[in-house]
Structures are given as structure tokens and as C-alpha cells.
PDB file of C-alpha atoms in Angstrom:
ATOM      1  CA  MET A   1      -0.062  -0.148  -0.203  1.00 92.00           C
ATOM      2  CA  GLU A   2       2.675   2.494   1.016  1.00 90.00           C
ATOM      3  CA  TYR A   3       4.281   1.821  -2.720  1.00 92.00           C
ATOM      4  CA  LEU A   4       1.171   2.712  -4.359  1.00 95.00           C
ATOM      5  CA  ARG A   5       0.378   5.913  -2.026  1.00 94.00           C
ATOM      6  CA  SER A   6       4.140   6.814  -3.173  1.00 93.00           C
ATOM      7  CA  LEU A   7       3.112   7.029  -6.757  1.00 95.00           C
ATOM      8  CA  GLU A   8       1.952  10.294  -8.391  1.00 95.00           C
ATOM      9  CA  GLU A   9      -0.543   8.695 -10.450  1.00 95.00           C
ATOM     10  CA  PHE A  10      -2.622   7.699  -7.460  1.00 97.00           C
ATOM     11  CA  LYS A  11      -2.258  11.172  -5.454  1.00 95.00           C
ATOM     12  CA  GLY A  12      -5.917  11.516  -4.137  1.00 94.00           C
ATOM     13  CA  VAL A  13      -6.912   8.201  -4.420  1.00 97.00           C
ATOM     14  CA  PHE A  14      -7.967   6.511  -1.214  1.00 97.00           C
ATOM     15  CA  ILE A  15      -5.626   3.399  -0.798  1.00 97.00           C
ATOM     16  CA  SER A  16      -6.183   0.881   2.525  1.00 96.00           C
ATOM     17  CA  GLY A  17      -6.208  -2.510   3.576  1.00 95.00           C
ATOM     18  CA  ASP A  18     -10.199  -1.877   4.082  1.00 93.00           C
ATOM     19  CA  MET A  19     -12.952   0.585   3.294  1.00 91.00           C
ATOM     20  CA  VAL A  20     -13.146   2.429   6.883  1.00 93.00           C
ATOM     21  CA  GLY A  21     -12.810   6.142   6.639  1.00 92.00           C
ATOM     22  CA  ARG A  22     -13.457   5.901   2.207  1.00 92.00           C
ATOM     23  CA  SER A  23     -16.045   8.331   1.291  1.00 88.00           C
ATOM     24  CA  PRO A  24     -18.738   6.601  -0.927  1.00 84.00           C
ATOM     25  CA  GLY A  25     -17.688   7.618  -4.596  1.00 84.00           C
ATOM     26  CA  THR A  26     -13.947   8.234  -3.824  1.00 92.00           C
ATOM     27  CA  SER A  27     -11.987   6.223  -6.298  1.00 96.00           C
ATOM     28  CA  ALA A  28      -9.952   3.729  -4.240  1.00 97.00           C
ATOM     29  CA  VAL A  29      -7.648   0.598  -4.039  1.00 97.00           C
ATOM     30  CA  ILE A  30      -8.244  -1.602  -1.683  1.00 97.00           C
ATOM     31  CA  VAL A  31      -5.362  -4.279  -0.970  1.00 96.00           C
ATOM     32  CA  GLU A  32      -5.872  -7.298   0.832  1.00 96.00           C
ATOM     33  CA  HIS A  33      -3.796 -10.257   2.083  1.00 93.00           C
ATOM     34  CA  ASP A  34      -5.292 -13.440   1.073  1.00 89.00           C
ATOM     35  CA  GLY A  35      -2.652 -16.071   1.523  1.00 81.00           C
ATOM     36  CA  GLY A  36       0.662 -17.377   0.251  1.00 77.00           C
ATOM     37  CA  HIS A  37       3.467 -19.287   1.586  1.00 70.00           C
ATOM     38  CA  ARG A  38       7.320 -19.899   2.417  1.00 71.00           C
ATOM     39  CA  ASP A  39       8.768 -21.070  -1.021  1.00 67.00           C
ATOM     40  CA  VAL A  40      12.338 -21.642   0.211  1.00 66.00           C
ATOM     41  CA  ARG A  41      12.665 -22.286   4.030  1.00 64.00           C
ATOM     42  CA  ASP A  42      14.149 -19.237   5.473  1.00 65.00           C
ATOM     43  CA  ARG A  43      14.894 -17.479   1.975  1.00 70.00           C
ATOM     44  CA  MET A  44      11.832 -16.767  -0.113  1.00 80.00           C
ATOM     45  CA  ASP A  45       8.143 -15.836   0.579  1.00 88.00           C
ATOM     46  CA  ARG A  46       5.108 -15.492  -1.654  1.00 88.00           C
ATOM     47  CA  ALA A  47       2.448 -13.595  -0.843  1.00 92.00           C
ATOM     48  CA  GLY A  48      -0.953 -13.203  -2.476  1.00 94.00           C
ATOM     49  CA  PHE A  49      -2.935 -10.267  -2.228  1.00 96.00           C
ATOM     50  CA  SER A  50      -6.464  -9.223  -3.852  1.00 97.00           C
ATOM     51  CA  ILE A  51      -6.541  -5.693  -5.320  1.00 97.00           C
ATOM     52  CA  ASN A  52     -10.114  -4.315  -5.503  1.00 97.00           C
ATOM     53  CA  THR A  53     -10.428  -0.934  -7.192  1.00 97.00           C
ATOM     54  CA  TYR A  54     -13.365   1.379  -7.007  1.00 96.00           C
ATOM     55  CA  ALA A  55     -14.301   4.324  -8.879  1.00 94.00           C
ATOM     56  CA  ALA A  56     -17.772   6.546  -9.751  1.00 90.00           C
ATOM     57  CA  SER A  57     -17.796   4.451 -13.415  1.00 93.00           C
ATOM     58  CA  LYS A  58     -17.151   1.312 -14.663  1.00 95.00           C
ATOM     59  CA  PRO A  59     -14.310   2.887 -17.364  1.00 96.00           C
ATOM     60  CA  ARG A  60     -12.938   4.920 -14.593  1.00 95.00           C
ATOM     61  CA  CYS A  61     -12.882   1.793 -12.233  1.00 96.00           C
ATOM     62  CA  SER A  62     -11.474  -0.320 -15.290  1.00 97.00           C
ATOM     63  CA  LYS A  63      -8.530   2.394 -15.807  1.00 97.00           C
ATOM     64  CA  LEU A  64      -7.599   2.690 -12.240  1.00 98.00           C
ATOM     65  CA  ALA A  65      -7.347  -1.389 -12.059  1.00 98.00           C
ATOM     66  CA  TYR A  66      -5.265  -1.338 -15.095  1.00 98.00           C
ATOM     67  CA  ALA A  67      -2.699   1.071 -14.020  1.00 98.00           C
ATOM     68  CA  VAL A  68      -2.494  -0.602 -10.548  1.00 98.00           C
ATOM     69  CA  ARG A  69      -1.474  -3.564 -12.720  1.00 97.00           C
ATOM     70  CA  GLU A  70       0.779  -2.009 -14.623  1.00 97.00           C
ATOM     71  CA  TYR A  71       2.941  -0.878 -11.655  1.00 96.00           C
ATOM     72  CA  LEU A  72       2.512  -3.849  -9.767  1.00 96.00           C
ATOM     73  CA  LEU A  73       3.884  -6.133 -12.596  1.00 97.00           C
ATOM     74  CA  GLU A  74       6.174  -3.767 -14.578  1.00 96.00           C
ATOM     75  CA  HIS A  75       7.582  -1.498 -11.790  1.00 95.00           C
ATOM     76  CA  MET A  76       7.513  -3.339  -8.403  1.00 94.00           C
ATOM     77  CA  PRO A  77       9.992  -6.401  -9.361  1.00 95.00           C
ATOM     78  CA  SER A  78      13.481  -5.673  -8.034  1.00 92.00           C
ATOM     79  CA  MET A  79      12.348  -2.888  -5.608  1.00 92.00           C
ATOM     80  CA  VAL A  80      13.521  -2.970  -1.850  1.00 91.00           C
ATOM     81  CA  LEU A  81      10.622  -2.011   0.286  1.00 85.00           C
ATOM     82  CA  ASP A  82      11.440  -1.347   4.111  1.00 82.00           C
ATOM     83  CA  THR A  83      13.201  -4.840   4.695  1.00 84.00           C
ATOM     84  CA  VAL A  84      12.377  -6.805   1.789  1.00 86.00           C
ATOM     85  CA  GLN A  85      13.297  -6.829  -1.654  1.00 91.00           C
ATOM     86  CA  VAL A  86      10.649  -7.875  -4.498  1.00 93.00           C
ATOM     87  CA  LEU A  87      12.087 -10.510  -6.642  1.00 93.00           C
ATOM     88  CA  ASP A  88       8.594 -10.843  -8.958  1.00 95.00           C
ATOM     89  CA  VAL A  89       5.217  -9.773  -9.203  1.00 96.00           C
ATOM     90  CA  ALA A  90       2.824 -12.863 -10.913  1.00 96.00           C
ATOM     91  CA  GLU A  91      -0.863 -11.899 -11.878  1.00 97.00           C
ATOM     92  CA  THR A  92      -3.227 -14.776 -10.696  1.00 96.00           C
ATOM     93  CA  ASN A  93      -6.117 -13.286 -12.198  1.00 96.00           C
ATOM     94  CA  SER A  94      -6.254 -10.093 -14.336  1.00 97.00           C
ATOM     95  CA  PRO A  95      -8.669  -7.296 -13.068  1.00 97.00           C
ATOM     96  CA  ARG A  96     -12.355  -7.851 -14.282  1.00 97.00           C
ATOM     97  CA  SER A  97     -15.637  -6.061 -13.609  1.00 96.00           C
ATOM     98  CA  PHE A  98     -17.119  -6.953 -10.345  1.00 92.00           C
ATOM     99  CA  PRO A  99     -19.679  -4.609  -9.195  1.00 88.00           C
ATOM    100  CA  ASP A 100     -20.147  -4.408  -5.515  1.00 85.00           C
ATOM    101  CA  PRO A 101     -23.531  -5.043  -4.504  1.00 84.00           C
ATOM    102  CA  GLU A 102     -23.522  -3.582  -1.196  1.00 84.00           C
ATOM    103  CA  SER A 103     -22.325  -0.104  -2.276  1.00 81.00           C
ATOM    104  CA  ARG A 104     -23.722  -0.731  -5.932  1.00 84.00           C
ATOM    105  CA  GLU A 105     -20.535   1.066  -7.179  1.00 90.00           C
ATOM    106  CA  ALA A 106     -18.056   0.257  -9.849  1.00 94.00           C
ATOM    107  CA  ARG A 107     -15.515  -2.342  -8.410  1.00 95.00           C
ATOM    108  CA  PHE A 108     -12.969  -4.218 -10.385  1.00 97.00           C
ATOM    109  CA  LEU A 109     -11.138  -6.917  -9.001  1.00 97.00           C
ATOM    110  CA  GLY A 110      -7.560  -8.759  -9.731  1.00 97.00           C
ATOM    111  CA  THR A 111      -5.279 -10.771  -7.752  1.00 97.00           C
ATOM    112  CA  VAL A 112      -1.433 -11.033  -7.515  1.00 97.00           C
ATOM    113  CA  GLU A 113       1.175 -13.082  -5.981  1.00 95.00           C
ATOM    114  CA  ILE A 114       4.564 -11.242  -4.523  1.00 94.00           C
ATOM    115  CA  TYR A 115       7.758 -12.948  -4.392  1.00 93.00           C
ATOM    116  CA  PHE A 116       9.986 -11.507  -2.089  1.00 91.00           C
ATOM    117  CA  VAL A 117      13.142 -12.243   0.468  1.00 90.00           C
ATOM    118  CA  GLU A 118      14.134 -10.571   3.632  1.00 85.00           C
ATOM    119  CA  VAL A 119      16.967  -7.942   3.201  1.00 85.00           C
ATOM    120  CA  SER A 120      17.650  -6.663   6.543  1.00 67.00           C
ATOM    121  CA  PRO A 121      20.446  -8.085   8.765  1.00 60.00           C
ATOM    122  CA  ARG A 122      19.256 -11.232  10.658  1.00 57.00           C
ATOM    123  CA  LYS A 123      19.924 -11.498  14.481  1.00 55.00           C
ATOM    124  CA  THR A 124      22.350 -14.934  15.266  1.00 54.00           C
ATOM    125  CA  VAL A 125      21.830 -16.662  18.498  1.00 54.00           C
TER     126      VAL A 125
END
């Protein structure tokens, strides 16, 4: 979420792990951790995320969803964020229209998996 918040393209977009504090009609990116596992013991993890985008119209929502997709898949791999290095980002489901039945707003949903390794110094005992 911090990575997406740091990008000029998403200034003014509500980016969070939940909908708390979002005003209806506000463009939003909601990132939810939805699984993953350790791929290589003590070396590499894989975390899955659902990416929900909301906007006032279906075309605006689609544009936002595909912009987020572009940054995650094309720009995030090889970045060092906090204490992890992103090795790769794989798309498991491309963004698709998934209208929110509760708010009746346009929503697109996609899923990605992020492969990363810890790069901070480890404590030894």
C-alpha cells in the first residue's frame, strides 16, 4: 500500500487495506492479503493479494485497476521496500468487473502474488 501511495498517479486515491474512512464515490484501491506460503525455507516468501479498485464509473474503475496492475507487474519487481526485496510479481487473475452489490459502485477485482526475500540483517544467537 505504501508503494502505491508513493506514486504520483495515485495522488487523491484512497489506498488502504479496508474501506474504513473511505467516502462513497471516492476512487479507491483496497489491498487485502489473501494467502501465500514460504517457497524456500528461510529465504523466499510468496504472498497473495486481492486488489479491489472502486470508482464513480466502470470506465474510470477499469482505468484505475489497469494502472495499478501496470505498476505492480512492471515496476515493482526488483524494488527494495522496507526490509524486503521484491523478486517478482505474478498475476493470478487479471482485473475484471466485479460490481459491489452493497454499495452498488463500480469495482474491479484482480489478484497477484508477490515473491520476496528479507534483506535486513538477521540476528544470530
